Amino acid sequence: MHQLAVFGNPIGHSRSPEIHQLFAKQHGLEIDYEPIFVPPGEFVRYAEQFLEGGAKGFNITVPYKNDAYHFAEQCSNAAVLAEAVNTISVRKGVIYGDNTDGAGLMKDISANLGWTIKDKKVLVLGAGGAVSGVVSNLLAGAPSTVEILNRTLSKAVAIVEKHNDPRVRAIEVPNDAFDVIINGTSVALQGASLDLPTSIITPKSCCYDMSYGNKAFLSWCADSGVSQLADGLGMLVEQAALAFNIWFDVQVETADVIAALRQ
Ligand code: ATR
């Protein structure tokens, strides 16, 4: 029995245990994957205790991805760029941190949805932890530009400065329409909605909400005639598939898992 977990706060809503059990079944592996509620300030103590018990690793969700980045002894390039870790694994006694969020988003966008961002104008809404974890992966998809719009401009500027790439810009007021619009804000968690100008969207835009469950952003896009819409369930499953691969070095099928979760 392999010990795994996801650490977060809140954690009750997490679908990761279900996803990883479906992956394990595909390979006849037995896993004990538990959601662990971590009180504020307790991340390191909980993480150390969990690994001392012989665990294979664990996932990390809001708000501990940056704590996990500092906790890891070695990190992947993706984790360093994001300053955030969503997957911890133990390799020959070394605690290794990775970030599969950006790769998971790109896998969902290109392989599952069949969208391309090559030469496209991309608008990213938000500049928090979720967005900083995916910008480098978006750039690797060769867009013409990645513009970041955030309520607090300075946070968008900080992401731009970190990437040092002329294609990435922080914007205060969007003037143009965009080919791809990605919502990376946590506005839905507060039951609120974004106040966006309709000039940014056309019926041909592809609109992606990195969160799932709250329909406000995608409904707003649909009202503008957009038909290419996706929530973040595919990203959630794809980032989990990449984490599963880190732990067990096996590929998993994701289409059936996404379909099972949708039901
Ligand atoms: P996460 O890890 O989910 O990204 P976060 O780091 O707290 O969480 O970032 C949340 C993002 O959603 C931020 O970009 C935040 O804007 P600010 O940087 O201005 O705080 C954005 N956000 C949250 N609530 C919002 C709201 N009501 N309107 C607009 N943006 C909001």
PDB file of C-alpha atoms in Angstrom, residues 5-11 13-14 16 36 43 58-68 85-87 101 236 239:
ATOM      1  CA  ALA A   5      -2.037  12.617   0.230  1.00  0.00           C
ATOM      2  CA  VAL A   6      -3.075  16.111  -0.726  1.00  0.00           C
ATOM      3  CA  PHE A   7      -2.383  18.907   1.755  1.00  0.00           C
ATOM      4  CA  GLY A   8      -4.504  22.044   1.769  1.00  0.00           C
ATOM      5  CA  ASN A   9      -6.857  24.351   3.596  1.00  0.00           C
ATOM      6  CA  PRO A  10      -9.721  23.994   2.852  1.00  0.00           C
ATOM      7  CA  ILE A  11      -9.443  20.424   1.603  1.00  0.00           C
ATOM      8  CA  HIS A  13     -13.822  19.713  -1.620  1.00  0.00           C
ATOM      9  CA  SER A  14     -10.742  18.072  -3.144  1.00  0.00           C
ATOM     10  CA  SER A  16      -7.728  14.441  -5.995  1.00  0.00           C
ATOM     11  CA  ILE A  36      -5.145  16.298   4.854  1.00  0.00           C
ATOM     12  CA  PHE A  43       2.656  22.867   6.859  1.00  0.00           C
ATOM     13  CA  PHE A  58       2.049  14.106  -1.661  1.00  0.00           C
ATOM     14  CA  ASN A  59       0.260  16.842  -3.531  1.00  0.00           C
ATOM     15  CA  ILE A  60      -0.161  20.381  -2.290  1.00  0.00           C
ATOM     16  CA  THR A  61      -3.022  22.733  -2.991  1.00  0.00           C
ATOM     17  CA  VAL A  62      -4.027  26.244  -1.880  1.00  0.00           C
ATOM     18  CA  PRO A  63      -2.575  27.900   0.182  1.00  0.00           C
ATOM     19  CA  TYR A  64       0.607  25.840   0.716  1.00  0.00           C
ATOM     20  CA  LYS A  65       2.264  25.591  -2.715  1.00  0.00           C
ATOM     21  CA  ASN A  66       4.846  28.239  -1.827  1.00  0.00           C
ATOM     22  CA  ASP A  67       5.531  26.586   1.564  1.00  0.00           C
ATOM     23  CA  ALA A  68       6.067  23.321  -0.299  1.00  0.00           C
ATOM     24  CA  VAL A  85       5.298  23.110  -5.714  1.00  0.00           C
ATOM     25  CA  ASN A  86       2.209  20.956  -6.172  1.00  0.00           C
ATOM     26  CA  THR A  87       3.923  17.548  -6.080  1.00  0.00           C
ATOM     27  CA  ASP A 101      -0.056  22.688 -13.007  1.00  0.00           C
ATOM     28  CA  LEU A 236      -7.041  19.070 -12.595  1.00  0.00           C
ATOM     29  CA  GLN A 239      -1.839  17.776 -13.477  1.00  0.00           C
TER      30      GLN A 239
END
